[in-house]
Amino acid sequence: MSKKIILKSSDGESFEVDEAVALESQTIKHMVEDDCIADGIPLPNVTSAILARVIEYCKKHVDAAAEANAGDKDIYGNTEDAELKNWDAEFVKVDQPTLFDLILAANYLNISGLLDLTCKTVADMMVGKTPDQMREHFNIKNDYTAEEEAEIRKENAWAFE
């Protein structure tokens, strides 16, 4: 029977997870090493909805590593696991607020695989878009004056070719 760890979301929900799954997070791993888990681990920056998704990701990757007998978190490099790549691709097919919350959680929890996956997803959304198209896609307000924008375009003409 594997050891369990309690994770507490910012909205008060508790999740009991296998230690191996929780240790995908370097932040949690350090707390375990420092013996700071007696009453569960509070995660004030992660809501229950996002924590559930993060746990789902970590569990899938722990299970895939166990199946591959790799024991290596970078499962792609060693096994080229097409099924896991497809699962990851489906995992990040979420709305933008959820994707950005997953990025923040992956960063806070220091889960490099999830952070890389979610950031790559956002980067892929930008490929081939002009700055104006990106502003529209990500709902970013242009706070430059026309003169400031003209100056930036002049200084960085190479980027607008």
Short mmCIF file of C-alpha atoms in Angstrom, two decimals:
data_model
loop_
_atom_site.label_atom_id
_atom_site.label_comp_id
_atom_site.label_asym_id
_atom_site.label_seq_id
_atom_site.Cartn_x
_atom_site.Cartn_y
_atom_site.Cartn_z
CA MET A 1 0.00 0.00 0.00
CA SER A 2 1.46 3.33 -1.02
CA LYS A 3 1.73 6.27 1.32
CA LYS A 4 -0.95 8.96 0.89
CA ILE A 5 -0.56 12.73 1.10
CA ILE A 6 -3.37 15.22 1.68
CA LEU A 7 -3.37 18.32 -0.54
CA LYS A 8 -5.62 21.23 0.45
CA SER A 9 -6.82 23.64 -2.22
CA SER A 10 -7.32 27.37 -1.73
CA ASP A 11 -11.09 26.88 -1.47
CA GLY A 12 -10.78 24.32 1.32
CA GLU A 13 -11.18 21.04 -0.55
CA SER A 14 -8.87 18.18 0.43
CA PHE A 15 -7.42 15.64 -1.99
CA GLU A 16 -5.82 12.39 -0.86
CA VAL A 17 -3.20 11.32 -3.40
CA ASP A 18 -0.48 8.71 -3.62
CA GLU A 19 2.89 10.05 -2.54
CA ALA A 20 4.41 9.22 -5.94
CA VAL A 21 1.79 11.40 -7.63
CA ALA A 22 2.30 14.30 -5.20
CA LEU A 23 6.08 14.09 -5.60
CA GLU A 24 5.77 15.07 -9.26
CA SER A 25 5.69 18.56 -7.73
CA GLN A 26 9.11 19.73 -6.63
CA THR A 27 7.42 22.15 -4.21
CA ILE A 28 5.57 19.30 -2.50
CA LYS A 29 8.65 17.08 -2.65
CA HIS A 30 10.63 19.66 -0.65
CA MET A 31 7.82 19.94 1.91
CA VAL A 32 7.82 16.14 2.30
CA GLU A 33 11.60 16.11 2.70
CA ASP A 34 11.31 18.84 5.36
CA ASP A 35 8.58 16.81 7.11
CA CYS A 36 5.97 19.57 6.74
CA ILE A 37 3.00 17.39 5.80
CA ALA A 38 1.47 16.26 9.11
CA ASP A 39 -1.87 18.07 8.67
CA GLY A 40 -1.86 18.03 4.91
CA ILE A 41 -0.26 20.47 2.52
CA PRO A 42 -2.09 23.77 2.05
CA LEU A 43 -1.92 25.11 -1.50
CA PRO A 44 -3.27 28.66 -1.19
CA ASN A 45 -2.61 29.52 -4.83
CA VAL A 46 -4.48 26.57 -6.37
CA THR A 47 -8.27 26.14 -6.54
CA SER A 48 -9.88 22.72 -6.20
CA ALA A 49 -10.89 22.63 -9.88
CA ILE A 50 -7.33 23.30 -11.03
CA LEU A 51 -5.79 21.04 -8.38
CA ALA A 52 -7.98 18.18 -9.59
CA ARG A 53 -6.65 18.71 -13.13
CA VAL A 54 -3.04 18.92 -11.89
CA ILE A 55 -3.48 15.67 -9.95
CA GLU A 56 -4.99 14.04 -13.04
CA TYR A 57 -1.92 15.09 -15.07
CA CYS A 58 0.56 13.88 -12.43
CA LYS A 59 -1.26 10.56 -11.97
CA LYS A 60 -1.27 9.90 -15.71
CA HIS A 61 2.45 10.63 -15.97
CA VAL A 62 3.35 8.53 -12.92
CA ASP A 63 1.30 5.63 -14.30
CA ALA A 64 2.88 6.01 -17.75
CA ALA A 65 6.37 6.00 -16.23
CA ALA A 66 5.54 2.89 -14.22
CA GLU A 67 4.15 1.14 -17.31
CA ALA A 68 7.25 2.03 -19.28
CA ASN A 69 9.41 0.91 -16.34
CA ALA A 70 11.40 4.05 -17.07
CA GLY A 71 11.16 5.75 -13.71
CA ASP A 72 12.04 8.91 -15.61
CA LYS A 73 9.69 11.88 -15.58
CA ASP A 74 10.74 12.83 -19.11
CA ILE A 75 8.77 9.97 -20.58
CA TYR A 76 8.78 11.46 -24.11
CA GLY A 77 12.54 11.40 -24.59
CA ASN A 78 12.92 7.78 -23.55
CA THR A 79 9.90 5.99 -24.93
CA GLU A 80 8.22 8.23 -27.51
CA ASP A 81 4.93 7.23 -25.95
CA ALA A 82 2.41 8.27 -28.60
CA GLU A 83 -0.53 7.47 -26.33
CA LEU A 84 0.79 9.82 -23.63
CA LYS A 85 1.47 12.57 -26.17
CA ASN A 86 -2.10 12.25 -27.43
CA TRP A 87 -3.41 12.30 -23.86
CA ASP A 88 -1.40 15.46 -23.14
CA ALA A 89 -2.72 17.10 -26.32
CA GLU A 90 -6.29 16.39 -25.20
CA PHE A 91 -5.52 17.47 -21.61
CA VAL A 92 -4.68 21.04 -22.69
CA LYS A 93 -7.78 21.45 -24.86
CA VAL A 94 -9.41 23.73 -22.30
CA ASP A 95 -10.59 27.33 -22.23
CA GLN A 96 -7.97 30.06 -21.86
CA PRO A 97 -8.67 30.92 -18.19
CA THR A 98 -8.25 27.24 -17.25
CA LEU A 99 -5.06 26.98 -19.31
CA PHE A 100 -3.59 30.07 -17.64
CA ASP A 101 -4.59 28.77 -14.19
CA LEU A 102 -2.86 25.47 -15.03
CA ILE A 103 0.28 27.43 -15.96
CA LEU A 104 0.19 29.31 -12.67
CA ALA A 105 -0.37 26.10 -10.70
CA ALA A 106 2.39 24.23 -12.56
CA ASN A 107 4.76 27.10 -11.87
CA TYR A 108 3.78 27.40 -8.19
CA LEU A 109 4.01 23.63 -7.67
CA ASN A 110 7.17 23.38 -9.80
CA ILE A 111 5.92 20.61 -12.11
CA SER A 112 8.22 21.13 -15.09
CA GLY A 113 6.47 18.73 -17.49
CA LEU A 114 3.09 20.39 -16.96
CA LEU A 115 4.59 23.88 -17.13
CA ASP A 116 6.34 23.04 -20.40
CA LEU A 117 3.18 21.50 -21.87
CA THR A 118 0.90 24.41 -20.94
CA CYS A 119 3.37 27.11 -22.00
CA LYS A 120 3.96 25.35 -25.32
CA THR A 121 0.20 25.29 -25.84
CA VAL A 122 0.03 29.07 -25.37
CA ALA A 123 3.07 29.58 -27.60
CA ASP A 124 1.43 27.45 -30.31
CA MET A 125 -1.62 29.74 -30.12
CA MET A 126 0.63 32.68 -31.07
CA VAL A 127 2.37 31.11 -34.05
CA GLY A 128 1.74 33.04 -37.25
CA LYS A 129 -0.26 35.80 -35.57
CA THR A 130 0.41 39.51 -35.81
CA PRO A 131 0.62 41.53 -32.59
CA ASP A 132 -2.91 42.82 -33.23
CA GLN A 133 -4.24 39.28 -33.75
CA MET A 134 -2.55 38.17 -30.50
CA ARG A 135 -4.09 41.10 -28.63
CA GLU A 136 -7.50 40.10 -29.93
CA HIS A 137 -6.99 36.37 -29.24
CA PHE A 138 -5.77 36.91 -25.67
CA ASN A 139 -7.96 39.94 -24.99
CA ILE A 140 -5.00 42.25 -24.37
CA LYS A 141 -5.61 46.00 -24.39
CA ASN A 142 -3.15 48.02 -26.47
CA ASP A 143 -2.06 50.77 -24.11
CA TYR A 144 0.48 52.37 -26.46
CA THR A 145 -0.28 55.71 -28.07
CA ALA A 146 -0.03 55.82 -31.85
CA GLU A 147 3.29 57.68 -31.53
CA GLU A 148 4.73 55.11 -29.07
CA GLU A 149 3.67 52.25 -31.29
CA ALA A 150 5.21 53.90 -34.38
CA GLU A 151 8.49 54.40 -32.48
CA ILE A 152 8.56 50.74 -31.38
CA ARG A 153 7.81 49.57 -34.91
CA LYS A 154 10.65 51.76 -36.20
CA GLU A 155 13.14 50.50 -33.58
CA ASN A 156 12.17 46.88 -34.21
CA ALA A 157 11.42 46.94 -37.93
CA TRP A 158 12.96 43.49 -38.36
CA ALA A 159 10.16 41.98 -36.25
CA PHE A 160 7.43 43.37 -38.49
CA GLU A 161 8.83 42.17 -41.82
#
